[in-house]
Coordinates of C-alpha atoms in Angstrom, one line a residue:
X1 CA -108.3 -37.8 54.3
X2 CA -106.1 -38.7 51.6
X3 CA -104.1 -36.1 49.3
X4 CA -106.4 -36.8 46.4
X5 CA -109.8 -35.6 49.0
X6 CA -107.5 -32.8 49.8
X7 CA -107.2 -31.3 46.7
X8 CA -110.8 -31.7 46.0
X9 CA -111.8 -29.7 48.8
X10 CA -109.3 -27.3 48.1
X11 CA -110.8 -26.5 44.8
X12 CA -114.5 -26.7 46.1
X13 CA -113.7 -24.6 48.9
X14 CA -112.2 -21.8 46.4
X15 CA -115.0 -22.1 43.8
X16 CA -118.0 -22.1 46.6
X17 CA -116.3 -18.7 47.5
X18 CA -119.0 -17.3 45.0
X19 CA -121.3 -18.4 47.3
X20 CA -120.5 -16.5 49.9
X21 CA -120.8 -13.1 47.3
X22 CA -124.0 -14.4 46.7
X23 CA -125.1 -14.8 50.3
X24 CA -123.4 -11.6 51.5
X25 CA -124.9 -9.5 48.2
X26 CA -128.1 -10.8 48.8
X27 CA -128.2 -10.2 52.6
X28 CA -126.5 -6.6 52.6
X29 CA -129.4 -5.0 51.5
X30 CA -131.4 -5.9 54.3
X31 CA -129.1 -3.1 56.3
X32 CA -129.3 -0.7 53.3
X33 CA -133.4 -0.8 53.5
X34 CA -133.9 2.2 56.2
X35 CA -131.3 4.3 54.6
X36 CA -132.7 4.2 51.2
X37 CA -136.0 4.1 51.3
X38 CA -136.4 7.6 53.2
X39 CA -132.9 9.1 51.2
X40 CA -134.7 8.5 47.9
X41 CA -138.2 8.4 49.1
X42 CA -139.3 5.1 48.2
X43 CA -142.9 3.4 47.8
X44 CA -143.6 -0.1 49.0
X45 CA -143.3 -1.7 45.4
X46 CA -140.1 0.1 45.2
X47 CA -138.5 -0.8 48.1
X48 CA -139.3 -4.8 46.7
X49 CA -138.0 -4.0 43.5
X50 CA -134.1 -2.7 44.8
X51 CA -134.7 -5.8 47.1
X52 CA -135.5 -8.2 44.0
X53 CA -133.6 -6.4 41.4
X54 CA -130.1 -9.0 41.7
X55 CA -132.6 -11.7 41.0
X56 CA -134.2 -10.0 37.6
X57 CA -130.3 -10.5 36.3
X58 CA -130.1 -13.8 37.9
X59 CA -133.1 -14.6 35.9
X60 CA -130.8 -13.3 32.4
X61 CA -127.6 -15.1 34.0
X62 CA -129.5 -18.8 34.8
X63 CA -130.9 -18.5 31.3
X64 CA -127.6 -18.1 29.3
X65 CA -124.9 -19.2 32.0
X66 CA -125.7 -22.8 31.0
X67 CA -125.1 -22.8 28.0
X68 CA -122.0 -21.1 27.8
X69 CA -121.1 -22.7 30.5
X70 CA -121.1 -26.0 28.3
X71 CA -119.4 -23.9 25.1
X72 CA -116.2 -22.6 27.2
X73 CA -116.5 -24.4 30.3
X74 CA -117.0 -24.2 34.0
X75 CA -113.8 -22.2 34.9
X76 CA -114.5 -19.3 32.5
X77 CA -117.6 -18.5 32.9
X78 CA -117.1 -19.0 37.0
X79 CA -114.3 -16.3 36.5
X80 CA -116.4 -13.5 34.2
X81 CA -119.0 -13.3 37.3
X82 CA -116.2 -12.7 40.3
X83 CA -115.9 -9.6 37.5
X84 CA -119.6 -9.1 37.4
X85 CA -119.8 -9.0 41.3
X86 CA -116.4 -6.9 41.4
X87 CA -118.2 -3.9 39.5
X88 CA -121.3 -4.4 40.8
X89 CA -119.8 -3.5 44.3
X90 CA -118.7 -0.8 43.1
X91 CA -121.5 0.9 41.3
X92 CA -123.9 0.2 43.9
X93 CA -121.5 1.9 46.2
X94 CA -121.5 5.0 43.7
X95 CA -125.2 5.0 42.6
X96 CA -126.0 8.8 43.0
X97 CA -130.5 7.6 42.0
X98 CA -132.8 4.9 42.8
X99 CA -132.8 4.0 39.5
X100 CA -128.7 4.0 39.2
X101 CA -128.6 2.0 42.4
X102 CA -131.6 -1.0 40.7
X103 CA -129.2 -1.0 37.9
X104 CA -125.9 -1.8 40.0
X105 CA -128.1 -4.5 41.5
X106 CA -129.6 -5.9 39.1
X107 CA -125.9 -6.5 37.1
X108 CA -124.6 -8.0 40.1
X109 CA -127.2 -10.8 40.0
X110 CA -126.1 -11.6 36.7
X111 CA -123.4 -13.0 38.8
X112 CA -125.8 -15.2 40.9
X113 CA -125.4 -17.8 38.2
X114 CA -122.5 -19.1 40.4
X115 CA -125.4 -20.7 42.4
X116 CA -125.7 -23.3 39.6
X117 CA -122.0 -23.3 38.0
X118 CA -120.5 -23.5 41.3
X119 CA -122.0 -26.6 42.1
X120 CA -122.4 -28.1 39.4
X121 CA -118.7 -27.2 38.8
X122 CA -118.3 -29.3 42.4
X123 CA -120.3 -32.5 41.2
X124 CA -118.1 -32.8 38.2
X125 CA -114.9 -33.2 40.5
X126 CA -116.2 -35.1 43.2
X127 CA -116.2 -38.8 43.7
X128 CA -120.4 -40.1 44.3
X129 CA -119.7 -41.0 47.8
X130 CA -118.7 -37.8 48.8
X131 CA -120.3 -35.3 46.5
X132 CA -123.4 -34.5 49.1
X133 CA -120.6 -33.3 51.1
X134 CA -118.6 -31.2 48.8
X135 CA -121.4 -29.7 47.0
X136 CA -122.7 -28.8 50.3
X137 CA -119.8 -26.0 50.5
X138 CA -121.9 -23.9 48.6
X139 CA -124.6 -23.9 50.5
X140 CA -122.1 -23.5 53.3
X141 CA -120.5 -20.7 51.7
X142 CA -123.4 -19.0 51.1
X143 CA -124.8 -19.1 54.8
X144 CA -121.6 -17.5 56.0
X145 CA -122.2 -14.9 53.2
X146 CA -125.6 -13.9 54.9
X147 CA -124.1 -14.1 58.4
X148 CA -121.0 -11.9 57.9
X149 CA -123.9 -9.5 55.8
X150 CA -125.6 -9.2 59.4
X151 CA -122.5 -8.9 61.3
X152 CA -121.1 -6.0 58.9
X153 CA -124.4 -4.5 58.5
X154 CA -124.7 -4.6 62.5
X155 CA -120.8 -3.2 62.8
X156 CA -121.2 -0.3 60.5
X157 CA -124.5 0.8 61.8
X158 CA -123.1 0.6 65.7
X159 CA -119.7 2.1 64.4
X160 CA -121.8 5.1 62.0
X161 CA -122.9 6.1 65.7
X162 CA -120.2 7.1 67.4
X163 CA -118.4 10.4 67.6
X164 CA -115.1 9.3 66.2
X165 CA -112.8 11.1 63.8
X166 CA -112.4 8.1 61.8
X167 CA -116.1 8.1 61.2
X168 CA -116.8 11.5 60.0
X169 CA -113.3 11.4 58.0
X170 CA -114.6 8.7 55.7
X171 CA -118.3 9.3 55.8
X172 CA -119.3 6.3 57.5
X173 CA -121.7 8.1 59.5
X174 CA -123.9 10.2 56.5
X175 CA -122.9 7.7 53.8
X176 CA -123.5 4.1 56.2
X177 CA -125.4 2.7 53.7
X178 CA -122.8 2.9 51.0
X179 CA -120.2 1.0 52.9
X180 CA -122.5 -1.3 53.6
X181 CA -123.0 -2.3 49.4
X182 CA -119.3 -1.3 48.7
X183 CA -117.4 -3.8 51.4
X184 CA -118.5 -6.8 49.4
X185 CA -115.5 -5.7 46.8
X186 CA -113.0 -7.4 48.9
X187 CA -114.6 -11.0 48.7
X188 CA -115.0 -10.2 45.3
X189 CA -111.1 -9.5 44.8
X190 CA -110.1 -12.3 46.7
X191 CA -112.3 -14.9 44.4
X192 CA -111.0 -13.6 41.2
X193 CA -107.7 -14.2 42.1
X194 CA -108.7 -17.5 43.6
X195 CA -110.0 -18.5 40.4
X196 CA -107.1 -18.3 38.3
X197 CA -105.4 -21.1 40.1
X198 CA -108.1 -23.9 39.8
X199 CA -108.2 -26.6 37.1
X200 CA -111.6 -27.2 34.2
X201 CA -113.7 -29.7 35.6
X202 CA -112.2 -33.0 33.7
X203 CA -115.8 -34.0 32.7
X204 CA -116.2 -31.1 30.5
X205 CA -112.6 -31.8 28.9
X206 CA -113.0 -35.0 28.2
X207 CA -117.3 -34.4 26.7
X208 CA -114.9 -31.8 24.9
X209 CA -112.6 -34.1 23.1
X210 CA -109.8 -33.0 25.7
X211 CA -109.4 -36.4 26.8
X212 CA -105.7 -36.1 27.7
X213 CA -106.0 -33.0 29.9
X214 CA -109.6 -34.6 31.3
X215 CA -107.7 -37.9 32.7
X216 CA -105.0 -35.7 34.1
X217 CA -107.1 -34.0 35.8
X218 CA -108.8 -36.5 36.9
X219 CA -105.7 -38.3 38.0
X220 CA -104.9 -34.9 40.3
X221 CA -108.2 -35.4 42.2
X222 CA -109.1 -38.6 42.2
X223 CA -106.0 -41.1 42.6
X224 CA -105.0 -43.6 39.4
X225 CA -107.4 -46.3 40.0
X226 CA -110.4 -44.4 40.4
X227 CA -109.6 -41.9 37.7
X228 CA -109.4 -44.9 35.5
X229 CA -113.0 -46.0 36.4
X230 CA -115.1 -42.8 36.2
X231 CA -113.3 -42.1 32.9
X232 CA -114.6 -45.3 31.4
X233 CA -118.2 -44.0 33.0
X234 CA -117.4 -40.5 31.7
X235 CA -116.8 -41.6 28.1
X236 CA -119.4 -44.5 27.9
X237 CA -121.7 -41.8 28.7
X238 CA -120.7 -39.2 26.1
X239 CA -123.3 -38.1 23.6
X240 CA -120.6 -36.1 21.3
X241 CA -121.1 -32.1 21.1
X242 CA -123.9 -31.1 19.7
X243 CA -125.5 -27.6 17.8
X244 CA -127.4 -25.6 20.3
X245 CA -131.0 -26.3 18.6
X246 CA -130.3 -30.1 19.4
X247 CA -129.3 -29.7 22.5
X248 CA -132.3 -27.4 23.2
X249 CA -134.6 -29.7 21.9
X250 CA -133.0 -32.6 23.9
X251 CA -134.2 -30.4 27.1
X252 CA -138.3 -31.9 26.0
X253 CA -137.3 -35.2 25.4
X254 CA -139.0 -37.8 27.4
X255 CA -135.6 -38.9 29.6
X256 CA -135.3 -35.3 31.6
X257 CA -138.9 -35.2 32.9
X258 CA -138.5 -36.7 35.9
X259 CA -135.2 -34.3 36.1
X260 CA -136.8 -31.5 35.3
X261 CA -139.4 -32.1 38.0
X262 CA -137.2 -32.8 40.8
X263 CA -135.1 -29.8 40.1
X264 CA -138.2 -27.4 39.3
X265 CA -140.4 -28.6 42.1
X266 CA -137.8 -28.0 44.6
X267 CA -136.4 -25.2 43.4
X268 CA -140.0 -23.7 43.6
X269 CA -140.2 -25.1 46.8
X270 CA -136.9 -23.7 48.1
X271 CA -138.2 -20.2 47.8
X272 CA -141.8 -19.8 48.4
X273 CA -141.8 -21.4 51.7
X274 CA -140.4 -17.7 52.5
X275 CA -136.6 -17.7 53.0
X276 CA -135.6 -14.6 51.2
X277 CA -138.2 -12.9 53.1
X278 CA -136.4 -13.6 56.2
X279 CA -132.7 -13.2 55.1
X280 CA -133.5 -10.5 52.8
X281 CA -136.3 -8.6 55.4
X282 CA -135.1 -9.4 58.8
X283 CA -133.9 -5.9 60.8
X284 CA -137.5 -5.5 58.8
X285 CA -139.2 -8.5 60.3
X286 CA -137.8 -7.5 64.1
X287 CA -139.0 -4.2 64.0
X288 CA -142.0 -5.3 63.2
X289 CA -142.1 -7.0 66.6
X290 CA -141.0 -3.7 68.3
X291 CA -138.0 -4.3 69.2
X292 CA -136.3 -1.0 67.9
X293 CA -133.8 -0.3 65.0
X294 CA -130.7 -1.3 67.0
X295 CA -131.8 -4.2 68.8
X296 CA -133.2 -5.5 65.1
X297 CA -130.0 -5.2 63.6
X298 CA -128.5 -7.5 66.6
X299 CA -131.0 -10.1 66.3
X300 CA -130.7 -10.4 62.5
X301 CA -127.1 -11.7 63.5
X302 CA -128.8 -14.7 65.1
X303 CA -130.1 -15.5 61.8
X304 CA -126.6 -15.9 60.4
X305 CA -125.3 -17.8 63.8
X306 CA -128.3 -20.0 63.1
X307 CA -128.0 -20.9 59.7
X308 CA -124.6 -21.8 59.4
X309 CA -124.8 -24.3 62.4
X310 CA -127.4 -25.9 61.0
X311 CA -126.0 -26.2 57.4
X312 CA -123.1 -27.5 59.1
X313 CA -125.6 -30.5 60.6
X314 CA -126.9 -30.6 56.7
X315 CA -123.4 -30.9 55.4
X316 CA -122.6 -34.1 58.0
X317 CA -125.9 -35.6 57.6
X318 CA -126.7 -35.5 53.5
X319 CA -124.7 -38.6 52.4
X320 CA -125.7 -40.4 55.2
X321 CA -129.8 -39.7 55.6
X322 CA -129.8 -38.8 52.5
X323 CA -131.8 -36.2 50.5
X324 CA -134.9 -36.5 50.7
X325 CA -135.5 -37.4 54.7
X326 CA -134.1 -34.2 54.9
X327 CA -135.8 -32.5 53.1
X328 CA -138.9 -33.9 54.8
X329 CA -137.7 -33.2 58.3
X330 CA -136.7 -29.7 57.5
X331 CA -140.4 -28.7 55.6
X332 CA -141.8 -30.2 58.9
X333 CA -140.3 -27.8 60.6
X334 CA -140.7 -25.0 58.1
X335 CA -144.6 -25.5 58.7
X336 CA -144.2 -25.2 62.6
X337 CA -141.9 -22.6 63.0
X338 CA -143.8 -20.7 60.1
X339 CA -147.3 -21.6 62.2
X340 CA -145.6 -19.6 65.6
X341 CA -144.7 -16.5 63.6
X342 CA -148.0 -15.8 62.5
X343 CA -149.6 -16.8 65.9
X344 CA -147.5 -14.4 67.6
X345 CA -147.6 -11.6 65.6
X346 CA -151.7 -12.5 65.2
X347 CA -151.8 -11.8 68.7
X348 CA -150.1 -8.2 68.7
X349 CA -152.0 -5.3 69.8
X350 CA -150.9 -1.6 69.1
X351 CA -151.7 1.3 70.8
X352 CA -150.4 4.9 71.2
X353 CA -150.8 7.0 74.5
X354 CA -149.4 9.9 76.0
X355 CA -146.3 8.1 77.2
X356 CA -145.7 6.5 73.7
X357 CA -145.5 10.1 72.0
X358 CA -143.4 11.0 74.8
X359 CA -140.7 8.4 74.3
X360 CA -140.5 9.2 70.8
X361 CA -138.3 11.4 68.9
X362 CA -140.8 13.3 66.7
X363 CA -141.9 17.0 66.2
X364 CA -144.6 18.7 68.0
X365 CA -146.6 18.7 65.0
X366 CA -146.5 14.6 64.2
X367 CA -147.7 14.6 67.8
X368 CA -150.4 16.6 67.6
X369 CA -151.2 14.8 64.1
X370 CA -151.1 11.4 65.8
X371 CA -154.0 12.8 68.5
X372 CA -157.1 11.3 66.4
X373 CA -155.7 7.5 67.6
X374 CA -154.3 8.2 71.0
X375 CA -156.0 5.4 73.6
X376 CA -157.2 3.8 70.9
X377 CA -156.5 -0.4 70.9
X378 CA -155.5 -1.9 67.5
X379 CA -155.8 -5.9 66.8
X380 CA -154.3 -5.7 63.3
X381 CA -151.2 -4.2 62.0
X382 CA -152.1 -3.8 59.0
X383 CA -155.2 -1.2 60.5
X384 CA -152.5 0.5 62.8
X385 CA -149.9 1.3 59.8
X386 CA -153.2 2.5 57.4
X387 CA -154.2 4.8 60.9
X388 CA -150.9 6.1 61.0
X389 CA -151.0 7.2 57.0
X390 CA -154.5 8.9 57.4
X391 CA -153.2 10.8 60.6
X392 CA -149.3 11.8 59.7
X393 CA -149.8 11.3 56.3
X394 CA -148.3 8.2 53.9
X395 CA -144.3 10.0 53.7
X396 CA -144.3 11.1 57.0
X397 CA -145.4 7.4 58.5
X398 CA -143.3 5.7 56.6
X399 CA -140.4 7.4 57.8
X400 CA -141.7 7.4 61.5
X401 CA -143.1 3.4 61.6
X402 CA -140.3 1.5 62.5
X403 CA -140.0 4.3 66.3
X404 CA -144.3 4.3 66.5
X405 CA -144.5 0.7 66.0
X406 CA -141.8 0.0 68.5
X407 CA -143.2 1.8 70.9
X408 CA -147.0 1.1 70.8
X409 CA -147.0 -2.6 69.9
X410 CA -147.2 -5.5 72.7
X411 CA -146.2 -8.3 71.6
X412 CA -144.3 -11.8 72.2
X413 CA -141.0 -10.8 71.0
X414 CA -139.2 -14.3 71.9
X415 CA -141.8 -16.3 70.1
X416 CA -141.5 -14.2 67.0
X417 CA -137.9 -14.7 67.4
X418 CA -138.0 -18.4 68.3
X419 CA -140.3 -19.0 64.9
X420 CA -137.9 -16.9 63.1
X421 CA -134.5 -18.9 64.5
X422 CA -136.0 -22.5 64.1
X423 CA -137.3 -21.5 60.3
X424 CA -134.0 -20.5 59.6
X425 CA -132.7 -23.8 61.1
X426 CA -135.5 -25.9 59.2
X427 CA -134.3 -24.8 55.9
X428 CA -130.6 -24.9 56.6
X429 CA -130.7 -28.3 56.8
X430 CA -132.9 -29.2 54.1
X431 CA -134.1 -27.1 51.3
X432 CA -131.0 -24.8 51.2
X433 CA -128.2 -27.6 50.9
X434 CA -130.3 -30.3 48.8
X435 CA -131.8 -28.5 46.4
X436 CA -128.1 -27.2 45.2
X437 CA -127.0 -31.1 45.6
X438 CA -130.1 -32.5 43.5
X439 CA -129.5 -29.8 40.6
X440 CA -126.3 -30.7 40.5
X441 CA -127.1 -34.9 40.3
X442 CA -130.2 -35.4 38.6
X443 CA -129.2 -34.0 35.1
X444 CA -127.0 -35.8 32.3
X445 CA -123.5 -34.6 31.6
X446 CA -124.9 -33.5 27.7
X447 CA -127.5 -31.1 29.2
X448 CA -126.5 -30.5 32.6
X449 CA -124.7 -27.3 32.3
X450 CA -128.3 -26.1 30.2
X451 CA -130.6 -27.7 32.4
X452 CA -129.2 -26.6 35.8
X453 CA -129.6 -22.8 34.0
X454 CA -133.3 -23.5 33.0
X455 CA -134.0 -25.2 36.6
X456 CA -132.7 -21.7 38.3
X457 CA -134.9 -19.5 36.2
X458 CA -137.7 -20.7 37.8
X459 CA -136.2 -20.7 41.4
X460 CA -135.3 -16.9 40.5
X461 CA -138.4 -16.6 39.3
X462 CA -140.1 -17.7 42.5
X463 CA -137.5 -15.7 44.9
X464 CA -138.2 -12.8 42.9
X465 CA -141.9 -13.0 43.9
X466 CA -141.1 -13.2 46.9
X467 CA -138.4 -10.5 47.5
X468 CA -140.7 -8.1 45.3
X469 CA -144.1 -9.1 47.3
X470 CA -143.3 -9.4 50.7
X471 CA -143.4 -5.5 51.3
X472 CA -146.7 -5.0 49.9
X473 CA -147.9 -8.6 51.8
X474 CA -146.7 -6.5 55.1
X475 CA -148.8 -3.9 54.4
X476 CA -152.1 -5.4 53.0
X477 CA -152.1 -8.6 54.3
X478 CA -150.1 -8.0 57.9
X479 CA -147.2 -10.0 59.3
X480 CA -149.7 -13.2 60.7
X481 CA -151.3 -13.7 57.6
X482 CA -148.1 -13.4 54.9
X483 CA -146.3 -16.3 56.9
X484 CA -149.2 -18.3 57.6
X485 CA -149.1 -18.2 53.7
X486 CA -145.5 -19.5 54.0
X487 CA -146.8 -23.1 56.5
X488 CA -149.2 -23.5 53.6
X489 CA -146.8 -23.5 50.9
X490 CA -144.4 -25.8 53.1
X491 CA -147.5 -28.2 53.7
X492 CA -147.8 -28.5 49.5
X493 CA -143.9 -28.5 49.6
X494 CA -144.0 -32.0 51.9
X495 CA -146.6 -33.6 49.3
X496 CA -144.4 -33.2 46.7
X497 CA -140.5 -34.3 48.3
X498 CA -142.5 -37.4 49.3
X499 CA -142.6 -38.5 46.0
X500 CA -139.2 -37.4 45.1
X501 CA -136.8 -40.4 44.2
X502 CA -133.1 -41.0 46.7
X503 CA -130.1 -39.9 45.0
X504 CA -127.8 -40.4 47.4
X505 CA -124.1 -42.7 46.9
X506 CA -124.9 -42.8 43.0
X507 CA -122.3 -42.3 40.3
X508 CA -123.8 -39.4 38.5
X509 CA -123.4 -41.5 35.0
X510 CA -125.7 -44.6 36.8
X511 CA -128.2 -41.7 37.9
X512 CA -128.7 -40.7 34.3
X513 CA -129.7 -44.4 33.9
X514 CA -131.7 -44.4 36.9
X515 CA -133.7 -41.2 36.0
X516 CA -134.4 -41.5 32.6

């Protein structure tokens, strides 16, 4: 690796840092859940609205972060969201409400904008035989976010146990949940200040009439000879700045609808095949199999382990298979894994007996409450969580399922935990690196900041769904059918990446060409 390479990964390895806010923000409040929902007493639809409430401001930030991203440039706006995600740590840490706690959320996912700046940012200082690669960080980053969410969520649970003085000095052990949202302030910290040392993207200098600081720039990454080259490509594709109306209006002309369909297919695609179910939902997804609280927690760290390693293989593989045999391979293995969920948990049968309400921790009153469906066999989940609301009553069973359904439920852990594990690894190497990498590509350099932030509205849009549905799918469809519904949706998915164009080892000046 030359010096050149090494300054470029350098400078994608400190921008993708937002990345790993995003993945850590995201995932923390899988941990957060329990505590929450019984602390402010929270509905179903409520619990999937503090779990999709960062995307509602994503939706706001992916709308305007494009654009200003193209008035002041890449570095600015990247440094106003390490703010963004700086105070949202902090109020979500503080919120004393439900509703105070939605609206620390939701201003933190204005932030979640780096998803498109960030790599975009990437693109624009990469050379087109390595760009897979480097924009890939982000994806990267963003998986280790998620893991070291598990791995602190798992800590501070195990460490809110014990007996310490430590613990009950700083409140870890009343106030876990709070920690949990408030650690993400170092990360934060440490990308601000990372920020401050990195240069404008020279693309956007020299579309900017900032030639002269554009080719330096450009000299700094690239080398003399090839800086000379994609300057000449950067400047024979400049279409001078234009008023915002124009530029709008450019998004509907004729030459982006085959961008616009790549990007917004897969970017739909991404999310309703179900992965922020599974990061956002999963100590809620293992309980579900009845493997208890604790033990949940644990395996949700497998998740993490899981989907870095296999973003790693995405990373490696991108430039050379290219984009989209991976993203076929991966939905082919989004269907299957997604198919062995819902057979094992479709095979599940619940039942509470006398030992059951002995092994549990409840009062002698829930007990005798829970008498009407003692012996009794259940096939469905859904049936068994509606039989616990009629007999303890809908607050009290809410608190108490996770423990009941732990106990009474016999079911193929493993393979629930097998389908879970190679999902995760399915998208990891496909959908969760490429679609990043094809937002970043397909796009000319006079709309792309715009139409990346258009493209992720309607990926927010479709995680929001998700994130605010898959409570309510739990409980009125049942796990089986909600991700049988996800191997469906990746079934459509493959039909539509087989028609998807090859991007891969292509200036991004010849793609516009190419695309248009």
């Amino acid at each position: 690796m030359d010096k050149s390479e090494q300054r470029v990964t350098k400078v994608a390895l400190g921008v993708c840092l937002g990345g790993f806010l995003f993945g850590f923000d995201a995932s923390v409040i899988s941990g957060v859940i329990g505590f929450v929902s019984g602390k402010f007493d929270l509905s179903d639809a409520q619990v999937g609205l503090l779990v999709g409430a960062p995307t509602i401001g994503g939706l706001l930030g992916g709308l305007f972060s494009g654009v200003v991203a193209d008035a002041i440039g890449r570095k600015r706006v990247l440094i106003t969201l390490a703010c963004i995600y700086l105070l949202s740590a902090c109020l979500s840490a503080w919120a004393p409400s439900f509703d105070t706690l939605v609206a620390a959320r939701a201003l933190g996912g204005l932030a979640f904008a780096s998803l498109s700046i960030a790599p975009m940012y990437i693109a624009e200082i990469s050379s087109e035989h390595r760009r897979g690669f480097f924009v890939s960080f982000n994806q990267f980053a963003i998986v280790l976010g998620f893991s070291a969410a598990y791995f602190a969520n798992y800590a501070l649970i195990t460490a809110s146990q014990s007996a310490a003085e430590w613990v009950t000095f700083i409140s870890l052990d009343t106030q876990t949940w709070r920690w949990m949202l408030g650690i993400e302030v170092l990360p934060a910290a440490v990308w601000l200040v990372v920020l401050m040392r990195i240069p404008e993207t020279p693309r956007w200098l020299v579309l900017n009439g900032k030639t002269d600081a554009g080719r330096e720039t450009l000299v700094w990454l690239q080398g003399e000879d090839n800086a000379h080259k994609t300057l000449q490509e950067i400047e024979l594709s400049n279409h001078h700045e234009a008023p915002l109306i124009e530029r709008i209006s450019r998004l509907a002309s004729p030459a982006l609808r085959v961008p616009f369909f790549i990007a917004i297919s897969v970017g739909i695609i991404q999310q309703v095949t179900g992965i922020n179910a599974v990061f956002f939902y999963a100590p809620t997804i293992f309980e579900q199999s009845g493997v208890g609280t604790n033990a949940a927690f644990a395996q949700a760290t497998w998740v993490g382990i899981t989907n870095v390693v296999f973003t790693i293989i995405a990373m490696l593989a991108i430039d050379r298979l290219g984009r989209r045999p991976l993203l076929l391979i991966g939905l082919t293995g989004i269907i299957i894994s997604m198919s062995v969920v819902s057979y094992g948990f479709n095979q599940a049968t619940f039942k509470v007996d006398t030992a059951v309400i002995n092994e549990l921790d409840i009062t002698d009153r829930a007990a005798t409450q829970l008498q009407p469906i003692v012996g009794k066999t259940f096939t469905s989940d859904v049936a068994f969580k509606n039989a616990l609301k009629n007999t303890l009553g809908v607050n009290e069973a809410r608190e108490k399922e996770s423990k009941i359904i732990a106990a009474a439920i016999s079911v193929n852990a493993w393979l629930v935990l097998i389908g879970i594990l190679g999902f995760v690894a399915s998208f990891a190497m496909s959908l969760g690196p490429v679609m990043w990498v094809l937002f970043s590509e397909v796009f000319p350099n006079h709309t792309r900041g715009l139409a990346v932030g258009v493209a992720t509205i309607f990926n927010s849009a479709a995680s929001f769904g998700v994130q605010f549905f898959f409570p309510l799918q739990l409980s009125t469809l049942g796990s089986s059918v909600t991700f049988l519904i996800y191997a469906v949706l990746g079934v459509i998915g493959i039909l539509i990446c087989w028609q998807l164009p090859e991007t891969k080892g292509t200036s991004l000046e010849e793609l516009e060409k190419q695309l248009a």
